[in-house]
Coordinates of C-alpha atoms and ligand atoms in Angstrom, one line a residue:
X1 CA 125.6 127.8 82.2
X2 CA 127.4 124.7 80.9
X3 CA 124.1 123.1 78.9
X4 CA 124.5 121.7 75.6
X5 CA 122.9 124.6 72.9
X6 CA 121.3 123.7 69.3
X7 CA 124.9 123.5 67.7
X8 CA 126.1 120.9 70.0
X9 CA 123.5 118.7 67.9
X10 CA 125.4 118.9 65.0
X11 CA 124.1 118.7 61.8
X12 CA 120.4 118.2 62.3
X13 CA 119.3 117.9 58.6
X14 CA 116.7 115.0 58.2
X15 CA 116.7 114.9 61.7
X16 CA 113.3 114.3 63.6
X17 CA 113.6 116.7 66.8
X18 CA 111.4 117.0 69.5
X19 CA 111.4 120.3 70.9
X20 CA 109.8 121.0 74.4
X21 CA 108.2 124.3 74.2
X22 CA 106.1 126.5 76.7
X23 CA 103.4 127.3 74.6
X24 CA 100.8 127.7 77.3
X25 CA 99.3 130.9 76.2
X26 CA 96.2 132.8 77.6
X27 CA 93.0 131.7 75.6
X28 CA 89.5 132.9 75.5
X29 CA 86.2 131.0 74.6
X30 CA 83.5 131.9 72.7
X31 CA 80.1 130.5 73.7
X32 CA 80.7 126.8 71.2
X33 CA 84.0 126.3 73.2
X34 CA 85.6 127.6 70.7
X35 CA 89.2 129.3 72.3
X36 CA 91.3 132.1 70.6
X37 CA 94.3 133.4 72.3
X38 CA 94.4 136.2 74.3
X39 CA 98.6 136.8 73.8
X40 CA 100.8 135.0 71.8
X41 CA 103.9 136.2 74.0
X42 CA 105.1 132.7 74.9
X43 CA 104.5 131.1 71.5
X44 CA 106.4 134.2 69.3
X45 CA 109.5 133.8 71.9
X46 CA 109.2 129.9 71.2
X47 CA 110.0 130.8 67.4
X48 CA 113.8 131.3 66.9
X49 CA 114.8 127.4 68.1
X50 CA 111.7 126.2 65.2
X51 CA 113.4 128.8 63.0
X52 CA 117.1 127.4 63.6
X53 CA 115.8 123.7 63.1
X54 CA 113.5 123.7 59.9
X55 CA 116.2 126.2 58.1
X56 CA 118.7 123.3 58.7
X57 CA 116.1 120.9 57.4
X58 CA 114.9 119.5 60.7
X59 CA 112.0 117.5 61.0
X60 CA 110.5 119.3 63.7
X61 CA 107.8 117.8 66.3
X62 CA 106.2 120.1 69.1
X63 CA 105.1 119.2 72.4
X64 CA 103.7 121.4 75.6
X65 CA 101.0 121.5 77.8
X66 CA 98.1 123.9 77.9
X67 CA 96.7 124.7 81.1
X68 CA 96.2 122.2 83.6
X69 CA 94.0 119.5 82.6
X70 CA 94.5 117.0 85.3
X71 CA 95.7 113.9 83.2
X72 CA 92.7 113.3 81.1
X73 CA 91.7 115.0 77.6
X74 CA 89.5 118.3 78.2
X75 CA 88.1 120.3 75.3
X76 CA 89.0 123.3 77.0
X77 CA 92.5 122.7 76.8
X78 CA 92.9 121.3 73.0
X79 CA 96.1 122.0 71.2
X80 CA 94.4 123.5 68.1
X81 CA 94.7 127.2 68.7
X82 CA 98.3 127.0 69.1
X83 CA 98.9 124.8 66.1
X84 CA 96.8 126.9 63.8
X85 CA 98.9 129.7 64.9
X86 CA 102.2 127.7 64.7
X87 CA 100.7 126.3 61.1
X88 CA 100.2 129.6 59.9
X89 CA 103.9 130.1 60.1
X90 CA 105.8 126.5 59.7
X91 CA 103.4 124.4 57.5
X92 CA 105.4 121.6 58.1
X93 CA 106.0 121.3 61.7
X94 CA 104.0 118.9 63.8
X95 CA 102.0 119.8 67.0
X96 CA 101.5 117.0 69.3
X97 CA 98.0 116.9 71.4
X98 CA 98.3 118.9 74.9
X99 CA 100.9 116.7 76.9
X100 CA 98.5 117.3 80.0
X101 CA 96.4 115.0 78.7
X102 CA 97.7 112.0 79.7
X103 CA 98.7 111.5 83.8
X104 CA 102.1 110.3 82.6
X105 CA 103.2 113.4 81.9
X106 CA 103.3 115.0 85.5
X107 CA 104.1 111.5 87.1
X108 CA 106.9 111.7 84.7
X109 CA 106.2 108.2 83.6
X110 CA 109.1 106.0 81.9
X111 CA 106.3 104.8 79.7
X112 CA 105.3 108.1 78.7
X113 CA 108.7 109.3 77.9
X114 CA 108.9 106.1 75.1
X115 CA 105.6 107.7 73.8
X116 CA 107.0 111.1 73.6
X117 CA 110.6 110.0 71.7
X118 CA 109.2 107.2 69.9
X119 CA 110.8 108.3 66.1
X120 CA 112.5 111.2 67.5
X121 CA 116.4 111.5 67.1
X122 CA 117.1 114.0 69.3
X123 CA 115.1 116.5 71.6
X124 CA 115.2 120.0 72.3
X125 CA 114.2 121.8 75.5
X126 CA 112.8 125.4 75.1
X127 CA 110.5 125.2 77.8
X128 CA 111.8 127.7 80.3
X129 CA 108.3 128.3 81.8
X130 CA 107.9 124.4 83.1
X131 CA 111.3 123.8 83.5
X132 CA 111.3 123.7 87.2
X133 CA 108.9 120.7 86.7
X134 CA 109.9 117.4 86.8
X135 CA 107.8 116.1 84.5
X136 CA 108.2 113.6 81.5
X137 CA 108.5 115.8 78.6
X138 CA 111.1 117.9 80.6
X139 CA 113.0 115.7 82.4
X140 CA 112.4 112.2 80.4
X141 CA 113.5 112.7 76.9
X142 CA 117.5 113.8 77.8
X143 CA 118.0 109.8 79.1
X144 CA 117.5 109.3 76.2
X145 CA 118.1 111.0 73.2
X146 CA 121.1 113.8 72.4
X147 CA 119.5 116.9 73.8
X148 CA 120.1 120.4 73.8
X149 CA 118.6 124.2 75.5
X150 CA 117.0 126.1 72.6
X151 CA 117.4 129.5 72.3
X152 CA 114.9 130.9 74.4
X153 CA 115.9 128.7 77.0
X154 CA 119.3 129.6 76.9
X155 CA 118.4 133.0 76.8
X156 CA 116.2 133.4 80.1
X157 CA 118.9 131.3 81.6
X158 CA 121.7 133.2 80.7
X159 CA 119.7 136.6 81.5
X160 CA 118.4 135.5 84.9
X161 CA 121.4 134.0 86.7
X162 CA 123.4 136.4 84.9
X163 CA 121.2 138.9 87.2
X164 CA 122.4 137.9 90.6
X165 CA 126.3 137.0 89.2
X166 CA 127.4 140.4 88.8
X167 CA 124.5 143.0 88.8
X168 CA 125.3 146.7 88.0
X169 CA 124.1 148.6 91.0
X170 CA 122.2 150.0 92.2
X171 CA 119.8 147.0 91.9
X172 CA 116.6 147.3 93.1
X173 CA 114.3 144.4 93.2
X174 CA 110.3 145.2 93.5
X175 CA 108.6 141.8 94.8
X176 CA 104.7 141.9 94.9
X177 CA 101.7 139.3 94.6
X178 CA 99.2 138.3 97.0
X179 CA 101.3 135.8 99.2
X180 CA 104.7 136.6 100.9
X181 CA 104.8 132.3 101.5
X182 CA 105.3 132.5 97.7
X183 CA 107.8 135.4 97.9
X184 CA 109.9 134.6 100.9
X185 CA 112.3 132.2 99.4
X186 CA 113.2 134.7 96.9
X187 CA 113.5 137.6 98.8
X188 CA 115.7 135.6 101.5
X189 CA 118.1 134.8 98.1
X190 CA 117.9 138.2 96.7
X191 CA 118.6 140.0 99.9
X192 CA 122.4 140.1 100.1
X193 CA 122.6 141.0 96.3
X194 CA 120.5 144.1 95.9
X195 CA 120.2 147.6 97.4
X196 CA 116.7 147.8 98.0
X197 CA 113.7 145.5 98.1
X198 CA 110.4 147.2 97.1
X199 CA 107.5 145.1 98.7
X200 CA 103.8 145.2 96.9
X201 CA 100.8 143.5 97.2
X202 CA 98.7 142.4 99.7
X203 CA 102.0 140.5 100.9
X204 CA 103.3 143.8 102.1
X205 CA 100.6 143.5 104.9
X206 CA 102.5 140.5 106.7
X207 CA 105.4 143.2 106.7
X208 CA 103.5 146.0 108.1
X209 CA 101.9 143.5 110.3
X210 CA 105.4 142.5 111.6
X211 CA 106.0 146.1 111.8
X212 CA 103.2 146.4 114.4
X213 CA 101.0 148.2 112.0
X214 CA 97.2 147.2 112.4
X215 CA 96.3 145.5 108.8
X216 CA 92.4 145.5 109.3
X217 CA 90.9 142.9 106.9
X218 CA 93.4 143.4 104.4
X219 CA 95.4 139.6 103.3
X220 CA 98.4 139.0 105.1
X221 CA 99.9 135.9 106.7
X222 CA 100.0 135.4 110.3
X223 CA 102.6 132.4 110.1
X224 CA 104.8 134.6 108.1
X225 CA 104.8 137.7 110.7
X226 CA 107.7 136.3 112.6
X227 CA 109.9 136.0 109.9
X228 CA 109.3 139.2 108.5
X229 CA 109.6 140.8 111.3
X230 CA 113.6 138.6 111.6
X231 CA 113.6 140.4 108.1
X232 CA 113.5 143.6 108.6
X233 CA 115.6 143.4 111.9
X234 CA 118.1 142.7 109.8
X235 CA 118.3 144.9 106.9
X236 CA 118.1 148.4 105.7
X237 CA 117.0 146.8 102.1
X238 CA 113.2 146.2 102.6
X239 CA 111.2 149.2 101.5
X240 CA 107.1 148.4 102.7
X241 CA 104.5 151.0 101.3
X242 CA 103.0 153.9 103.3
X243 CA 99.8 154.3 102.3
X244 CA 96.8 152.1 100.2
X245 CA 93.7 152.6 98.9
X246 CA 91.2 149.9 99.5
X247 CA 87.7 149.6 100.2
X248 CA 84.9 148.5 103.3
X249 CA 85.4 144.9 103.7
X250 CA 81.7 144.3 102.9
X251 CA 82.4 145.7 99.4
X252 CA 83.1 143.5 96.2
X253 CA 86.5 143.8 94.4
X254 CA 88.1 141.5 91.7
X255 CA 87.6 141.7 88.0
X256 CA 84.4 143.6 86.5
X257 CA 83.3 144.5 90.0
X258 CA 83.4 148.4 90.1
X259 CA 80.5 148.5 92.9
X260 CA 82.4 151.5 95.3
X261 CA 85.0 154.4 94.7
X262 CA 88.7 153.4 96.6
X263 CA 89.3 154.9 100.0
X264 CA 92.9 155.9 100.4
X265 CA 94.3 154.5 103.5
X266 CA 97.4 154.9 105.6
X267 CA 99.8 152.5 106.5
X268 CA 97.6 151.3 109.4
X269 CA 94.5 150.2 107.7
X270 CA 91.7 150.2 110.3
X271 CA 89.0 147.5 111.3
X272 CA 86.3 147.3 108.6
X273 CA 88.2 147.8 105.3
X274 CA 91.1 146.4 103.5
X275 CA 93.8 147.9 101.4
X276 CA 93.9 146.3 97.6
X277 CA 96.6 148.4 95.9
X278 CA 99.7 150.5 97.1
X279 CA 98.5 154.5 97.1
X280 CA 100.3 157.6 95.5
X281 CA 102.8 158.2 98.6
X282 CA 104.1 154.7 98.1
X283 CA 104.2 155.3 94.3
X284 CA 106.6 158.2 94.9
X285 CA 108.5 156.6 97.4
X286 CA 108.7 153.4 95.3
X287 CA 109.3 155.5 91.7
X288 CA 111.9 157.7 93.3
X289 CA 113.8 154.1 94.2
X290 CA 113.5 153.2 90.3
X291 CA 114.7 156.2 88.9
X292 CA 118.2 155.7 90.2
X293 CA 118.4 151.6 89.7
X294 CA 121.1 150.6 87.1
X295 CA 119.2 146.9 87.3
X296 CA 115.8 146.2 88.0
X297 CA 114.0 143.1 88.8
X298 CA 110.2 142.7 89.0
X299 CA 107.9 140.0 90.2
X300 CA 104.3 140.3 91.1
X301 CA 101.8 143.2 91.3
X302 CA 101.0 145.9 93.6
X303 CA 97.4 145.3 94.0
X304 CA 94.8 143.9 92.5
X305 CA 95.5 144.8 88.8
X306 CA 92.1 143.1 87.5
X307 CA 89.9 145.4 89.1
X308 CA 90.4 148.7 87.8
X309 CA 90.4 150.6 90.6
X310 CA 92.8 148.8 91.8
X311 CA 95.4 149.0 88.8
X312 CA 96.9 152.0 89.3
X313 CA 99.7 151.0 91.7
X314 CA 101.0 147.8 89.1
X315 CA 100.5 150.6 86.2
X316 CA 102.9 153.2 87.7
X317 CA 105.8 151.0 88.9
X318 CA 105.5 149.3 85.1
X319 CA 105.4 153.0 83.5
X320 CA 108.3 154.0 86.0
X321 CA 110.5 150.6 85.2
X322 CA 110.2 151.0 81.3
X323 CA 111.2 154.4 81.8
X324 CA 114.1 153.8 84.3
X325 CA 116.4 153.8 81.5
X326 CA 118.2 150.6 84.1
X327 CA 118.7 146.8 82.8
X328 CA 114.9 146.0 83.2
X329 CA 113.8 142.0 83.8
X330 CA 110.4 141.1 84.8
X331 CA 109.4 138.1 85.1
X332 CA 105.8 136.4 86.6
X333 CA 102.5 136.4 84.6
X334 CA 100.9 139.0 86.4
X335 CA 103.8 141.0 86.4
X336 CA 104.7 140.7 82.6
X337 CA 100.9 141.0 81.7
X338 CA 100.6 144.3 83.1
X339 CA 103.8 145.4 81.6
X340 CA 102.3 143.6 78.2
X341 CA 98.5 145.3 78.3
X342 CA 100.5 148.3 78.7
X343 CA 102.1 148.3 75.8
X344 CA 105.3 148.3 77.6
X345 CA 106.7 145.2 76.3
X346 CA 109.4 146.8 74.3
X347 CA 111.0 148.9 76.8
X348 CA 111.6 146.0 79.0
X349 CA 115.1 144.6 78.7
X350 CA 113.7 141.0 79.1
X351 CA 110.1 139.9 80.2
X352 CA 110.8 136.6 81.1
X353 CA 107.9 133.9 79.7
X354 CA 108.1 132.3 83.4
X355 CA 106.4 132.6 86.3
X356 CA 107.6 129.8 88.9
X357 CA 110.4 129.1 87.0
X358 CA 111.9 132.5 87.0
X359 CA 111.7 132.6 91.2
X360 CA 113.0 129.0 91.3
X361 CA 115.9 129.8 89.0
X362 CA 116.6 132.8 90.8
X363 CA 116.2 131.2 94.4
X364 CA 118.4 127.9 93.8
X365 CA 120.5 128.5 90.6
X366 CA 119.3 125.4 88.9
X367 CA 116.1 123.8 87.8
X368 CA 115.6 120.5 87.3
X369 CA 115.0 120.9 83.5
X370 CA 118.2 121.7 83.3
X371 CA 120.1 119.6 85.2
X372 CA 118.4 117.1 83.2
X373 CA 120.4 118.4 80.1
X374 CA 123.2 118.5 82.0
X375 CA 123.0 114.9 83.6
X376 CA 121.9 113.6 79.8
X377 CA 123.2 112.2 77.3
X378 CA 127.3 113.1 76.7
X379 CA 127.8 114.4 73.4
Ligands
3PG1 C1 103.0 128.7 83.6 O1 102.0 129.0 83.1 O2 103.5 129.3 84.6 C2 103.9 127.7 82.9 O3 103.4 127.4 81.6 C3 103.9 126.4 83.8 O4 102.5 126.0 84.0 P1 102.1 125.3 85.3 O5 102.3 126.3 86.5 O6 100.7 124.8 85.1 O7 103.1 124.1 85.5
MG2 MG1 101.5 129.6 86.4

């Protein structure tokens, strides 16, 4: 992709450099507010563009966001975690204060930008995970100042267009989450490129639904049944599970709850219950599909992951993907933290640090992050 990288900066040496990173990590509180972070993922894959600046004598400034704090300062949300941990590391480099802090920054105020490059003498983009977001801190700062991708950036760019552009086959892409709205876009994109289409998650129900399959209370999407159903007319790709194991509708699920065993279902899940994970005949059918990709892509979970009972469907298909021996890219949170509390991070050929921006990259070809390096500054 034809964006300006670090060494298009030239020399940066006594340089101040903004650099945009994603360092929007997972924390957890303690009962004084106090957060820690859960996983570092994002932040240790923001290293090797701070790495590339301060050993060529940058002066390096950090901004990101942290959660979504609505435009006003939260104490939830404070940028102290992440700067201890960046601290620890690079004493010298600065952290600014969560950019979500001020509404500027997601009206992608001109105002806002002047606060961000105020002193700066050029900026770096390594934000992949908010780079379809026109905000100021993404979009703003390339007007600007000479600009450039960072590494990681470059990276999940190159990795995920490079994905669709000339996949070794077979390719088989395993879509999952709650919502097929969410999905559809994707899958439409994907659809011509890849052999087969594994479908998880309760968005598999619109499918079976389309499929005239009764879904009980289980999630699906009537608006959506019309189009799946155009779909699978015309395709031999989409693969939909077979069986489920879910629970009365009456009974709790979701993280903690552990109230009832699962029932296994079928693949018409009656009145009364609802299926909340893909059972062991659609683990076969779906692991057998794996074992003979050359290129795998995953987004979203096959159930609900956070319950336990409900985790063993996302467990398999990450077990079966690291296995696979195929070109392995996952990206999504859920996705990428199941294949991460799984300790299956390092057989992944790359676990992309986006969510959003891994579909939207991979539905349109461009985010606007990056056309904004593209449309920036000549150098
Ligand atoms: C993410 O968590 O997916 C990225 O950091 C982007 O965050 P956002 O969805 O709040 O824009
Ligand atoms: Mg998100």
């Amino acid at each position: 992709m034809d964006i300006p990288q670090l060494e298009d900066l030239g020399d940066v040496s006594g340089k101040s450099v903004l650099v945009r990173s994603d360092l929007n990590v997972p924390l957890q509180y303690d009962d004084d507010l106090d957060a820690s972070i859960i996983d570092p993922f994002r932040i240790t894959s923001s290293l090797p563009t701070l790495d590339y600046l301060i050993k060529n004598g940058a002066r390096v400034t950090v901004c990101s966001h942290l959660g979504r704090p609505k435009g006003v300062p939260d104490p939830r949300y404070l940028m102290a975690p992440v700067r201890n941990y960046l601290k620890a590391i690079y004493p010298e480099i600065e952290v600014m204060e969560n950019v979500r802090f001020n509404k500027g920054e997601e009206a992608n105020d001109p105002e806002f930008v002047q606060f961000l490059i105020a002193g700066q003498d050029l900026y770096v983009n390594d934000a992949f995970g908010v780079s379809h977001r026109s905000h100021a801190s993404v979009v703003g700062p390339p007007k600007y100042l000479k600009s450039a991708a960072g590494r990681l950036l470059s990276k999940e760019v190159n990795v995920l267009s490079g994905l669709l552009e000339a996949p070794k086959g077979p390719f088989v892409a395993i879509i999952g989450g709650a919502k097929v709205s969410d999905k559809i876009a994707l899958i439409r994109a994907i659809e011509p490129k890849v052999d087969k289409i594994l479908i998880g998650g309760a968005m598999a129900f619109t499918f079976l639904a389309a499929m005239g399959h009764s879904v009980g209370d289980s999630l699906f999407e009537v608006d959506l049944v019309e189009e799946c159903k155009a779909l699978l007319a015309g395709s031999d790709t989409l693969v939909v599970p077979i069986d489920f194991l879910g629970l009365q509708s009456s009974i709790k699920f979701g993280r903690g709850e552990s109230g009832a065993d699962p029932v296994s279902l079928g693949e018409d899940v009656p009145s009364g219950f609802r299926g909340l994970d893909i059972g062991p005949k659609s683990i076969e059918l779906f692991i057998a599909e794996i074992n003979h990709a050359a290129t795998i892509l995953w987004n979203g979970p096959m159930g609900v992951f956070e319950d336990d009972r409900f985790s063993r469907g996302t467990l398999a298909i990450a077990n079966a993907v690291a296995e696979s021996g195929a070109f392995s890219v996952v990206g999504g949170g859920d996705s990428a933290a199941a294949i991460d509390a799984a300790g299956l991070a390092p057989r992944i050929s790359h676990l992309s640090t986006g969510g959003g921006a891994s579909l939207e990259l991979l539905e349109k070809g461009d985010l606007p992050g990056l056309a904004a390096l593209r449309h920036g500054l000549v150098l």
